[in-house]
Amino acid sequence: MIKLNHVSFSYQNGEANEMQVLSDVSFQASRGECVVLCGKSGCGKTTMLRLVNGLIPHFYAGKLEGNVLVGGQEMQQTPLPQTSRIVGSVFQNPRTQFFHLDTTGEMAFNLENQNLPRPQMKKRLEEVSYRLNLQELMDRNIFELSGGEKQQIACGSVYAALPSVIVMDEPSSNLDMESIRKLQKLIRMMKDEGRTVLISEHRLWYLEGIADRYVLLEDGRIRQEFTPEAAADLSLEKRKALGLRAVKREQLYELRPDMGLIKQKSTGLEIDGLQFSRQMRQVLNVPHLEIPSGAIVAVIGENGAGKSTFSLCLAGLLKHTGTVRIDGKKIAHKKLPEQVYLVMQEAGHQLFSDTVLGELTLNNPALSEEKGKEVLTTLGLNGMENRHPGSLSGGQQQRLSLGTALCMKRKLMLYDEPTSGQDGENLLRTAELIRAANKQAASTLIVTHDPELILRCATHILHIHAGEVKKFIPLDERGVIYMKKVFGEDAQTKKPQKTGIPRLLEFTGRHRPLLGAAQLLSGISALFLLGPFVCVYFAARVLLTGLTGGGFAISSLVQWGVWALALELAGLIINFAALMCSHTAAFHTEKNLKMAALRHLSRMPMGYFEENPSGKLRKIIDENSAQMETYLAHQLPDLVSAQVTTVASLVLMLAMDWRIGLPLIVLMLASFACQMTMMGEKTMNFMKRYQDAQEEMNHEAVEYVRGISVIKVFGQSVHSIRRFKEAINAYRDDALAFTMACKPGYVGFNTVVNAAFLVLIPAALIGMTSAGDLTAFIENFLFYLIFAPACASVLNKIMYMSNYKMQAMESMRRIDTILLAREQSEAQEPQMAQGSDICFEHVTFTYPTGEQPAVSDVSFTAKAGTVTALVGHSGSGKTTIGTLVPRFYDVQEGRITLGGVELSEISRQEVMGKIAFVFQNPKLLKTTLEENIRGGCKNASREDILRAARLAQCDDILAKLPEGIDSIVGGKGVYLSGGEVQRVAIARAILKDAPVIILDEVTAFADPENEVQIQAALKELTKGKTVIMIAHRLSTIQDADQILVMKAGSLVEQGTHQELLGKNGEYAHMWADYNQAIAWKIDRKEEVKPC
């Protein structure tokens, strides 16, 4: 498919002795092959890609010898438009290949160039977006995407054109781990479809199991080719010598140099209340952070978490709130650039000189030429001092920026992805440079997704998630485990395209026009309701004329009264219509919000509900959707009405007499300024804390009430109420803080709003001195006397409506914590499990809220029709293994197969249909026993349900209930014991008749009589099934086909009961302890001492 015959090439750079970049290179790649070009920076990898995609010689001029064939066509003679039909290119920086502002247009760009008919183009885009899972990225603004999302669009655009060959130039360089996993799947898919993939890459580990060959280039020549096995076997020293980075995932975490732990003797960097927002959306919030002097901190987190924003704020390039102290000294925002140096991700943006050496001396004139050359030698750029920085490769530009940072000697050093384009040798050099620069600095922060760099120079880990500091820990053994967990899991939440009120309006659906109509009618109603004030003014003028001897015009007074009444009634009727529209839209929006949340929850894995209790979810959905319904139904129309009234009032005040109106307008502007102080980022943060505290207090109240019987029995009321009391105190403190934050603005607002007459009287006195017609002036003054109180009322309404708007925005953010929670991925082309064998292959899993792995490198196979027992101490990982089988969670490392097919490749419905899980503490719904059992099979007949109940030993339960199987559990005094509930749950599992059964301590809470019946029920349930049984009572698993002994998350022993006893290991000790425990009895001679 690709063939290079004795190719040599040198770029045309205007110099007499142009250096050859490639020299006598011969290379072939077959159809469906994935070949990786690797080697040190500047070895010719990118040039080879440019030869294949035709950019050489059609775009990059130079001297080319030999010939390049792709699909039988000679690239030198093939024009670029024709080449683009054969070869698709994905560049290191996807922005350089974008031609459109929206994602859909960019995806269609190549298809338009191929003159594909519009219907076919639309169909192709739908197919590609589905296959690559890009539906959420379609119709988006390119500039709103993260680096990983841009890379996905670039790949999708190339994939849609159906090229035979795809070349990729360091596609993973700017991606986080989640995006790399998506890229990994895409490359595997393209290879499986028979496309030839040629990749130039420094990060090699993610291509394990995909690459067919590794081609090592050195000084423009192919030095060596490696098979995947040979490349994986290269030692660390050999990889260093060849300039290669980790080839396998486990090599990412090889032993690092002894950095030593930094003890908190002094603080190098201290941050208080650092906040940054974009368009009323908080992007970054760091309440307090202390970093020790001399620490090198790796800032990690998913793309879009706020890491780069954090570094830009610290560098003084973004205006933020809060304080920054370096070595104990508070640094003003304007002074930060003098104390902080930031090496940006795109190094070319920081290079301004016309020579490499001049770049070092540009901001450091005292640096001598000799010293500058020494620095360049340290950077691996010796001999390049007179070259233009723009002629360097991306990796060389990054090293030059690092050298500039080294020469600047700032107190705080910041690096944003400093190894994105670096080979193995220069990665080590970069780590050494960062450590050298840190010796002259107070602290150093590195924003990176590169574990190889972190392990070679960092002393601490700072994990930023959703703009907040989630964890700050030393990079000791615990820190490395935590880092592996962060890099091994996908982001738990998606990023919204819109936030606040625009996000809320997405749920109005087809009723959105009603909301627009409500706002329009509210505005019209406001104008009509202003009419009575104007009528009263004109009536007052008639009265004034009468009082001054001009006579009372009764008919005019009646006329103005009628007009006032008519306008008032018209305004009320229009306002009623507006409220009807807004209420209709609001009710449907609330319904849509709740339905969207419930639909989303139905697609979430079971593990999500373990971490988010039902009470918490109910509160988030019910209370926040009700808050937004109130805002749309009442407060939004009122806000529009108040705003229209304000504008109309300003016009009227200027129209009547600007001399009196102008001071009032100034007063209104002052009141708006006071309002703005109550609606800033600080107040939003206080509101968030207030609502968080309210949520926590409600949760603790529920927990306290639920456990009050236990509290009373054990007399623990003082201790048990402590957490509840702390939650109440926290709520009090946050409510008070929120109130005090609003206090200055609120006091100022009320003072200004109620000071209208203090302004009116001086304005009237001044106006009277210059008034030609005193009567006309007094008549105009009457208008302001009548209108001023109305203005105060309107301004008060605007203030409260703005506060309600902030509450609605916060409510939408809270519901988005559910709506944007990451769903479990569903296979695009689901496969069917071939059998019921369960196989764990090197499975490692850490709970989302945990730090240590719950299970670590666990491998075993549970054959179809056999019983596998899991034993071990509490917390050893037994239940975790059980929950991983039905895919309650996805594993971070390794894989689990069912019937030879990986769980992620089987549809969720298929997985749940093949597995029955009997929990340790099962739940029954408040409905009939028949419906509770029917949960195992919705289409089961009543006879099938009765048979399942009989096999589960439930006959005695049905006999004692007043209505038998039709009795409602939890109603009319129908309650079941723990053992009886367990038997009903087993009946449900028997009815389901799944080939795989998971039993989690099903006899844990049963009395002897119930245990006998449960054991009989289990015999019926497990006949011919694959069974995984979790047990503490070792007597119940003696006959198991295999017993797995777990300890601290690891599988330490495996075998039958007799085999494990013969090993005299962990299981034998547990068996001895178990027998001793069951033989224990109360001795009357022994004294049981009270606690």
mmCIF file with all atom_site columns, C-alpha atoms in Angstrom, residues 582-592 629 633:
data_model
loop_
_atom_site.group_PDB
_atom_site.id
_atom_site.type_symbol
_atom_site.label_atom_id
_atom_site.label_alt_id
_atom_site.label_comp_id
_atom_site.label_asym_id
_atom_site.label_entity_id
_atom_site.label_seq_id
_atom_site.pdbx_PDB_ins_code
_atom_site.Cartn_x
_atom_site.Cartn_y
_atom_site.Cartn_z
_atom_site.occupancy
_atom_site.B_iso_or_equiv
_atom_site.pdbx_formal_charge
_atom_site.auth_seq_id
_atom_site.auth_comp_id
_atom_site.auth_asym_id
_atom_site.auth_atom_id
_atom_site.pdbx_PDB_model_num
ATOM 1  C CA . SER A 1 582 ? -45.416 31.295 31.477 1.00 0.00 ? 582 SER A CA 1
ATOM 2  C CA . HIS A 1 583 ? -47.086 28.772 33.776 1.00 0.00 ? 583 HIS A CA 1
ATOM 3  C CA . THR A 1 584 ? -47.834 26.413 30.897 1.00 0.00 ? 584 THR A CA 1
ATOM 4  C CA . ALA A 1 585 ? -44.226 26.603 29.720 1.00 0.00 ? 585 ALA A CA 1
ATOM 5  C CA . ALA A 1 586 ? -42.896 26.315 33.283 1.00 0.00 ? 586 ALA A CA 1
ATOM 6  C CA . PHE A 1 587 ? -44.965 23.225 34.140 1.00 0.00 ? 587 PHE A CA 1
ATOM 7  C CA . HIS A 1 588 ? -43.824 21.453 30.986 1.00 0.00 ? 588 HIS A CA 1
ATOM 8  C CA . THR A 1 589 ? -40.232 22.504 31.618 1.00 0.00 ? 589 THR A CA 1
ATOM 9  C CA . GLU A 1 590 ? -40.379 21.066 35.134 1.00 0.00 ? 590 GLU A CA 1
ATOM 10 C CA . LYS A 1 591 ? -41.827 17.853 33.708 1.00 0.00 ? 591 LYS A CA 1
ATOM 11 C CA . ASN A 1 592 ? -39.108 17.726 31.028 1.00 0.00 ? 592 ASN A CA 1
ATOM 12 C CA . GLU A 1 629 ? -40.536 26.183 37.691 1.00 0.00 ? 629 GLU A CA 1
ATOM 13 C CA . ALA A 1 633 ? -43.687 30.838 35.905 1.00 0.00 ? 633 ALA A CA 1
#
